[in-house]
PDB file of C-alpha atoms in Angstrom:
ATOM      1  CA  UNK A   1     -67.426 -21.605   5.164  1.00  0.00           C
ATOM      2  CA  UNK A   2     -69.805 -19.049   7.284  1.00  0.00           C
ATOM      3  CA  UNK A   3     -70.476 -22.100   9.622  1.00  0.00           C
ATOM      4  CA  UNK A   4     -66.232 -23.331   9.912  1.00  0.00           C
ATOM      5  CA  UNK A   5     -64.729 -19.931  10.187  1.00  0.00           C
ATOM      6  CA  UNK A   6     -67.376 -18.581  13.526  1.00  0.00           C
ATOM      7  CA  UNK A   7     -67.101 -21.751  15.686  1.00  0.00           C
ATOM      8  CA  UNK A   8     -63.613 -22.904  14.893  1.00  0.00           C
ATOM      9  CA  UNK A   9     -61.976 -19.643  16.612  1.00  0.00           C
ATOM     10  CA  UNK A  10     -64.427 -20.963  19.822  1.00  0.00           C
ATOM     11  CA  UNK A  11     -64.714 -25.090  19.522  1.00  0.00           C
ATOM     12  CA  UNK A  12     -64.179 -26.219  23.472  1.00  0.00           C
ATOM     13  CA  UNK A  13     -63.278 -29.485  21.971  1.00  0.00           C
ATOM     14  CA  UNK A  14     -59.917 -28.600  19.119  1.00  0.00           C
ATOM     15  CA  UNK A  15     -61.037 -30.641  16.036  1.00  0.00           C
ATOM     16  CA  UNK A  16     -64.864 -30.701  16.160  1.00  0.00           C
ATOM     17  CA  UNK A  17     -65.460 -27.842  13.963  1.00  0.00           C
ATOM     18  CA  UNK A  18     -63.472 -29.361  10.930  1.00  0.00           C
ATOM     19  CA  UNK A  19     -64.878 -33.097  11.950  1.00  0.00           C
ATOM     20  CA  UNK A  20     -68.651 -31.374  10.942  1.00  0.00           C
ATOM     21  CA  UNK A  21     -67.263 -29.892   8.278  1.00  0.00           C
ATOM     22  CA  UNK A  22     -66.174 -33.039   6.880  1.00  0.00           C
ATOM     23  CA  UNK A  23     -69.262 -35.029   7.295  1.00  0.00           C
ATOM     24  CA  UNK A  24     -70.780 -32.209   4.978  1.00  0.00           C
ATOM     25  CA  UNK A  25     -68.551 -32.118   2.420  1.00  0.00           C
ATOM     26  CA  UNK A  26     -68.821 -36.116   2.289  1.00  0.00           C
ATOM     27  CA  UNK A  27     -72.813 -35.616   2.296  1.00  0.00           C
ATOM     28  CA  UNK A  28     -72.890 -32.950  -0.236  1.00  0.00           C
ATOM     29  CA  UNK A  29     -70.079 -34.406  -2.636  1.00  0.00           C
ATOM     30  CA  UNK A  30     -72.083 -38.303  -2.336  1.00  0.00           C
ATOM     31  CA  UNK A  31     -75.212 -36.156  -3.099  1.00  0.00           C
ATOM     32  CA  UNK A  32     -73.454 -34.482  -6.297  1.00  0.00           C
ATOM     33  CA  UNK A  33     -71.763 -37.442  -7.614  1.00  0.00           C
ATOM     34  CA  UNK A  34     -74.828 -39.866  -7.327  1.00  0.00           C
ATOM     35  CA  UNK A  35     -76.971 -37.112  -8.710  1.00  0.00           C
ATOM     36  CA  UNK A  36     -79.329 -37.405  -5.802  1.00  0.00           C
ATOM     37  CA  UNK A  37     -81.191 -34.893  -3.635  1.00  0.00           C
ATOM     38  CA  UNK A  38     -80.523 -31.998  -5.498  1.00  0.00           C
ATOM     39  CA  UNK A  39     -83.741 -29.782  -5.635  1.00  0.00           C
ATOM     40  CA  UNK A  40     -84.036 -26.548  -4.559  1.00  0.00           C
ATOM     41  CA  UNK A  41     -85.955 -27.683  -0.975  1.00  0.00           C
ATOM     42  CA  UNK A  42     -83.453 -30.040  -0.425  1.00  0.00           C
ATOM     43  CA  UNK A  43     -80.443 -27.514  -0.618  1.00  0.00           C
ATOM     44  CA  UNK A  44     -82.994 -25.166   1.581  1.00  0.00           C
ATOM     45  CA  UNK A  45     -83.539 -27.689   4.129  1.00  0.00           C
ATOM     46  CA  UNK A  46     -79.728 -28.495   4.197  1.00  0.00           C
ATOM     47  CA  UNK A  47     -79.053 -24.623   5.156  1.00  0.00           C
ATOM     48  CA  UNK A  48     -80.854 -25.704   8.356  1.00  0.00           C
ATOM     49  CA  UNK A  49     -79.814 -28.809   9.266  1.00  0.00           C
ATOM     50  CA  UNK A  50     -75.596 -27.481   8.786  1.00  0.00           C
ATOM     51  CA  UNK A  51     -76.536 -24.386  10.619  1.00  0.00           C
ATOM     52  CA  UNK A  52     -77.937 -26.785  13.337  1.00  0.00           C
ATOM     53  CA  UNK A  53     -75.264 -28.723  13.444  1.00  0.00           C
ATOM     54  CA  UNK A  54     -72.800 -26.185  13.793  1.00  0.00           C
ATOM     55  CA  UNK A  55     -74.580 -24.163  16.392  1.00  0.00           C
ATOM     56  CA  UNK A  56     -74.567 -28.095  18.399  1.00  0.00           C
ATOM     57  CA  UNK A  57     -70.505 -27.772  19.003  1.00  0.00           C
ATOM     58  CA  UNK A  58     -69.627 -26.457  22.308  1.00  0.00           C
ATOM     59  CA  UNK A  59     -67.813 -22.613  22.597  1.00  0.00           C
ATOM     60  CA  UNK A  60     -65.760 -21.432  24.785  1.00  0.00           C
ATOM     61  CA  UNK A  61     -67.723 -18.130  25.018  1.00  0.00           C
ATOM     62  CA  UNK A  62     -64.749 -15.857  24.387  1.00  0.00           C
ATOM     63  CA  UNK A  63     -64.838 -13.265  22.100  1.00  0.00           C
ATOM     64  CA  UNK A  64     -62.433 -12.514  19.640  1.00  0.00           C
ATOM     65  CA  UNK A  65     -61.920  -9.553  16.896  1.00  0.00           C
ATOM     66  CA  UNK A  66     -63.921 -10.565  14.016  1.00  0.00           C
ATOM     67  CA  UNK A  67     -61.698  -9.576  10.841  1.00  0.00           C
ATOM     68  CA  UNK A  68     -63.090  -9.335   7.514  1.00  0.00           C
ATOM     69  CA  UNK A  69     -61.656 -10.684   3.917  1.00  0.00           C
ATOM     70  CA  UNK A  70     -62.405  -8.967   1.130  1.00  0.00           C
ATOM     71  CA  UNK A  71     -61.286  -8.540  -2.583  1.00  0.00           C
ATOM     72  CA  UNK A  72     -61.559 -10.648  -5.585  1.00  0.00           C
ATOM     73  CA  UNK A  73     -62.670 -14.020  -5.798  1.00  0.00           C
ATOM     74  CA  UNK A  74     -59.289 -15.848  -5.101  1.00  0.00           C
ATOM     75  CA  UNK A  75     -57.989 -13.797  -2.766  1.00  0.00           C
ATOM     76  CA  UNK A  76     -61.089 -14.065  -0.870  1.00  0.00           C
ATOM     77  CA  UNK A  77     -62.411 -18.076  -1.419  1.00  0.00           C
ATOM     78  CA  UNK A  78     -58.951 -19.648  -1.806  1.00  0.00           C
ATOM     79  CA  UNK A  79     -56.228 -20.383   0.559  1.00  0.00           C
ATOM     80  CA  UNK A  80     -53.293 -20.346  -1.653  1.00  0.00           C
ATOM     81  CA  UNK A  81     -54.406 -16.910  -3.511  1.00  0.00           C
ATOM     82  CA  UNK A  82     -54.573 -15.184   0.183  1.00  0.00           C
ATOM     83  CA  UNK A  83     -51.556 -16.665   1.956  1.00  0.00           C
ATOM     84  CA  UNK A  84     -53.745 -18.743   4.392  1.00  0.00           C
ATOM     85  CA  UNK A  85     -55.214 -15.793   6.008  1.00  0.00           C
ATOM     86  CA  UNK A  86     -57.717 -17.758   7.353  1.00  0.00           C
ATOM     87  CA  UNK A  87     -55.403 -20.154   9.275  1.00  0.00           C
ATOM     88  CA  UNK A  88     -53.176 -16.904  10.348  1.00  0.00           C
ATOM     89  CA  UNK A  89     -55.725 -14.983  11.939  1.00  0.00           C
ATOM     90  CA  UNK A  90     -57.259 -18.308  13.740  1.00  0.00           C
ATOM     91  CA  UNK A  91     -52.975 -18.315  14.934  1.00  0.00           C
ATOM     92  CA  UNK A  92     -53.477 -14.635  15.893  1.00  0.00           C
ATOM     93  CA  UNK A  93     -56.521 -15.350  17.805  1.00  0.00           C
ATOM     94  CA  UNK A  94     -59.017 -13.781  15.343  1.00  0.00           C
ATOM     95  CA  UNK A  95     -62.164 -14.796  13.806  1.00  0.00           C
ATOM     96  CA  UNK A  96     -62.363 -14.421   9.916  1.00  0.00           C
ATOM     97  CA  UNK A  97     -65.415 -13.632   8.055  1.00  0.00           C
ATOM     98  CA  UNK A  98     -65.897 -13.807   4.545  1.00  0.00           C
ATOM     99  CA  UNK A  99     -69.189 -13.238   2.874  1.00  0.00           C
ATOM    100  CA  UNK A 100     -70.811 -16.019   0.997  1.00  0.00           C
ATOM    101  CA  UNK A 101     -70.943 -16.375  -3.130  1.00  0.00           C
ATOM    102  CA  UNK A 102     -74.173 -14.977  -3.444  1.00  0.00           C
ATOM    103  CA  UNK A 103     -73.640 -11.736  -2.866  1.00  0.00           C
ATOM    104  CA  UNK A 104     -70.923 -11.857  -4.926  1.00  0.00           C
ATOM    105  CA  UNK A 105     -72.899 -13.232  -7.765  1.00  0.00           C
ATOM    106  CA  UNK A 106     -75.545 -10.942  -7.222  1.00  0.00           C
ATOM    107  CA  UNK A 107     -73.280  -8.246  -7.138  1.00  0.00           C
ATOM    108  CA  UNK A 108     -72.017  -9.372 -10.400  1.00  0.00           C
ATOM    109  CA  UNK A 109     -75.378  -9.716 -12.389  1.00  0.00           C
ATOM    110  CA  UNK A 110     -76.743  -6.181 -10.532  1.00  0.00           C
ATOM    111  CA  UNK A 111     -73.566  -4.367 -12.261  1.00  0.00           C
ATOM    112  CA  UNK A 112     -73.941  -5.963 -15.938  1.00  0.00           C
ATOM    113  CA  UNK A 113     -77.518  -5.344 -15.963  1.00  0.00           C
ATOM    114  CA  UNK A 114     -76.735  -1.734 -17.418  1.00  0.00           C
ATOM    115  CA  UNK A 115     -74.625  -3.213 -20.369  1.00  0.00           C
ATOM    116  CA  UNK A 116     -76.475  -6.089 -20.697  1.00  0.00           C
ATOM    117  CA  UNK A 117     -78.715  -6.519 -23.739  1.00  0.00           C
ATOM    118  CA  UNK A 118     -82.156  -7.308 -23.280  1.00  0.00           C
ATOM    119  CA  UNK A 119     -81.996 -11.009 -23.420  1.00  0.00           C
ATOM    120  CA  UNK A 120     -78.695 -10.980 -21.515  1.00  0.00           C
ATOM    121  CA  UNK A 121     -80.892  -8.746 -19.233  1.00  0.00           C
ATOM    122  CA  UNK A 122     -83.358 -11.197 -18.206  1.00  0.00           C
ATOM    123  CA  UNK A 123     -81.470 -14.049 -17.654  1.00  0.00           C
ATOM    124  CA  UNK A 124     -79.784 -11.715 -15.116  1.00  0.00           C
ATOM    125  CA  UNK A 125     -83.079 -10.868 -13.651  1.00  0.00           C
ATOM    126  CA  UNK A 126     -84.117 -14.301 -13.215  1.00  0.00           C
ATOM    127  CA  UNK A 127     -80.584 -15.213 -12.130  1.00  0.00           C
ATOM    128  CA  UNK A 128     -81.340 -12.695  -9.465  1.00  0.00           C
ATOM    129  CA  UNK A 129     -84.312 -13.748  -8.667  1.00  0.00           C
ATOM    130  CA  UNK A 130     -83.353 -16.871  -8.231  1.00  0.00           C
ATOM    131  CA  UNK A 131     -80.029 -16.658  -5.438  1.00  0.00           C
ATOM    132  CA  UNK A 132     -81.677 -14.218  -3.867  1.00  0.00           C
ATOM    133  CA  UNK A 133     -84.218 -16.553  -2.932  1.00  0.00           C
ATOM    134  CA  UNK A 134     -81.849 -19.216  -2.062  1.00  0.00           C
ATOM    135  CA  UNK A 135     -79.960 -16.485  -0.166  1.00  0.00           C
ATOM    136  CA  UNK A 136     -82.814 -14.862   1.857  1.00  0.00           C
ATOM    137  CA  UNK A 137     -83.132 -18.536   2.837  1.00  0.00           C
ATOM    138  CA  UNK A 138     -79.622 -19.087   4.317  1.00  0.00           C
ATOM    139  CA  UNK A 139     -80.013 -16.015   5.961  1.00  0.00           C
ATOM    140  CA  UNK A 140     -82.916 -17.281   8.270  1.00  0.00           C
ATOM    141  CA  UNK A 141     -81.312 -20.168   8.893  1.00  0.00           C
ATOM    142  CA  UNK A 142     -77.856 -18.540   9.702  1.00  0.00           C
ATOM    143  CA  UNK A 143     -80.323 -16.127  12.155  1.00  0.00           C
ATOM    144  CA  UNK A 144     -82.119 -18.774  13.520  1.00  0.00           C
ATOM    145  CA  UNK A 145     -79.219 -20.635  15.166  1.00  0.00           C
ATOM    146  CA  UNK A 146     -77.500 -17.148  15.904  1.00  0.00           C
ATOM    147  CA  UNK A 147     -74.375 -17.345  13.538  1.00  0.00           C
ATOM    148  CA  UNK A 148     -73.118 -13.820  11.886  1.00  0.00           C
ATOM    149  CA  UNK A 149     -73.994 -12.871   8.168  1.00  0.00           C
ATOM    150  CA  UNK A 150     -74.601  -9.905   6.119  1.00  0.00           C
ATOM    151  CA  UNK A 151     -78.061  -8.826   5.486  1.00  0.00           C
ATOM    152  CA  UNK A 152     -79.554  -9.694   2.382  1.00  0.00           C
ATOM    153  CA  UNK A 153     -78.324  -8.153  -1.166  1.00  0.00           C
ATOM    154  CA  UNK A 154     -80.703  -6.062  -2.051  1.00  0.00           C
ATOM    155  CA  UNK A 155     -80.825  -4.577   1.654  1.00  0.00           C
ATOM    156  CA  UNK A 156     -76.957  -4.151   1.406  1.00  0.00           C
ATOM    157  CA  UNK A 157     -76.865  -2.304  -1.807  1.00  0.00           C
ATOM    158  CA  UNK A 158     -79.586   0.065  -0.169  1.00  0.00           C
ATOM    159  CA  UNK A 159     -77.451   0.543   2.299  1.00  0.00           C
ATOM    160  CA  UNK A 160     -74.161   1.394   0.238  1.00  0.00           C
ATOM    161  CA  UNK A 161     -76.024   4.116  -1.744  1.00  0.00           C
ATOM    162  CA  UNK A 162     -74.180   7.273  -1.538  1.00  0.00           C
ATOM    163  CA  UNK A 163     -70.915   5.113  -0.996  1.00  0.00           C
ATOM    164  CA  UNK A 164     -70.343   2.772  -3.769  1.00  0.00           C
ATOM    165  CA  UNK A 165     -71.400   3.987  -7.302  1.00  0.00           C
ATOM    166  CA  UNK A 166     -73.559   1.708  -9.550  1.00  0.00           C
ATOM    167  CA  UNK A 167     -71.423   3.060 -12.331  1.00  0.00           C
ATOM    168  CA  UNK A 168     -68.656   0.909 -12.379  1.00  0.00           C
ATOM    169  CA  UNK A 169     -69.238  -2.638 -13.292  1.00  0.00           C
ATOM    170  CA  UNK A 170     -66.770  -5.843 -12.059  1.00  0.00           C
ATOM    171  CA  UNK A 171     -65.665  -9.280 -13.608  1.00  0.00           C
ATOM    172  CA  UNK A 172     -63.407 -11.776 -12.139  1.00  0.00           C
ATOM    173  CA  UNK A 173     -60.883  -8.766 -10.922  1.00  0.00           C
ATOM    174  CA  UNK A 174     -61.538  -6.396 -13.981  1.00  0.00           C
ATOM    175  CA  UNK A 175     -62.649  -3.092 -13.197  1.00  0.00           C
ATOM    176  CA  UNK A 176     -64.476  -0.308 -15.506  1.00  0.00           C
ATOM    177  CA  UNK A 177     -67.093   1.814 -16.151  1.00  0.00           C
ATOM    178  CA  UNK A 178     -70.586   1.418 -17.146  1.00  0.00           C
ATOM    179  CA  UNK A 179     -71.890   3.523 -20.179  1.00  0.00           C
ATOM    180  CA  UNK A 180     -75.232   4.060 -18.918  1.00  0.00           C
ATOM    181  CA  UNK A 181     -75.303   6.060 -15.433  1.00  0.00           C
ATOM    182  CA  UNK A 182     -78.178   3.831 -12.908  1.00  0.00           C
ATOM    183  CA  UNK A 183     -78.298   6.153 -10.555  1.00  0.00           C
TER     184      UNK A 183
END
């Protein structure tokens, strides 16, 4: 999805962009079903080698307004719960970015830490650990061929102290507040 939505607003050649696409659904979904090439270097290498691929289909250079979706996990990931905003801006001559899952789930397990109870705790911890390493990987790979993302989790919530209080927790578009202040 970070790949499709910055080269299809530029593709020279009108189809390319969803053609790649395509091939990696089929790869990913044959490696799924068969249960095959699965690990955790695997996925890692795969960052690289779609990021390469994208960055391979020739732009037309121009630049476009880069508009952002946000809000709750349907509104944001599917096309149906958003209206096709996706397809309208490409219409309107826009670029759409939407940020990938990991933050979200990050986001997610950082906010129910406070609530959690200790055993619920660590397997948030480790759950952390764990996409943020898989996202500090996509990250170098989205930077290495030049594509757009936003920095890494825990360098985001740095920067959104002051603006966005760690007191209020979220859940599948349920809002409310934390008993324990983490400040």
């Amino acid at each position: 999805m970070l790949l499709y939505n910055q080269v299809r607003p530029y593709e020279a050649l009108r189809g390319e962009t969803e053609e790649c696409r395509q091939r990696w659904i089929l790869r990913l979904s044959e490696d799924l079903k068969q249960g095959t090439r699965l690990s955790i270097h695997r996925m890692k290498n795969n960052f690289y080698r779609m990021a390469a691929d994208f960055a391979q289909i020739s732009r037309t250079g121009k630049k476009k307004q880069r508009i952002g979706i946000v809000g709750e996990l349907y509104i944001k990931y599917c096309h149906m719960g958003n209206w096709n905003l996706v397809q309208t801006l490409l219409e309107e001559g826009c670029e759409s970015h939407t940020n990938g899952l990991s933050w979200y789930a990050l986001y997610y397990m950082d906010t129910h830490l406070a609530q959690a109870d200790t055993f619920t705790a660590m397997l948030y911890r480790v759950g952390m650990r764990f996409f943020e390493g898989l996202q500090k990987e996509m990250i170098r790979a989205l930077q290495k061929y030049h594509f757009y993302t936003l920095p890494e989790f825990s360098v985001l919530k740095k920067e959104a102290e002051g603006y966005v209080s760690y007191r209020d927790t979220i859940g599948d578009g349920w809002h409310g507040s934390c008993p324990r202040d983490r400040s």
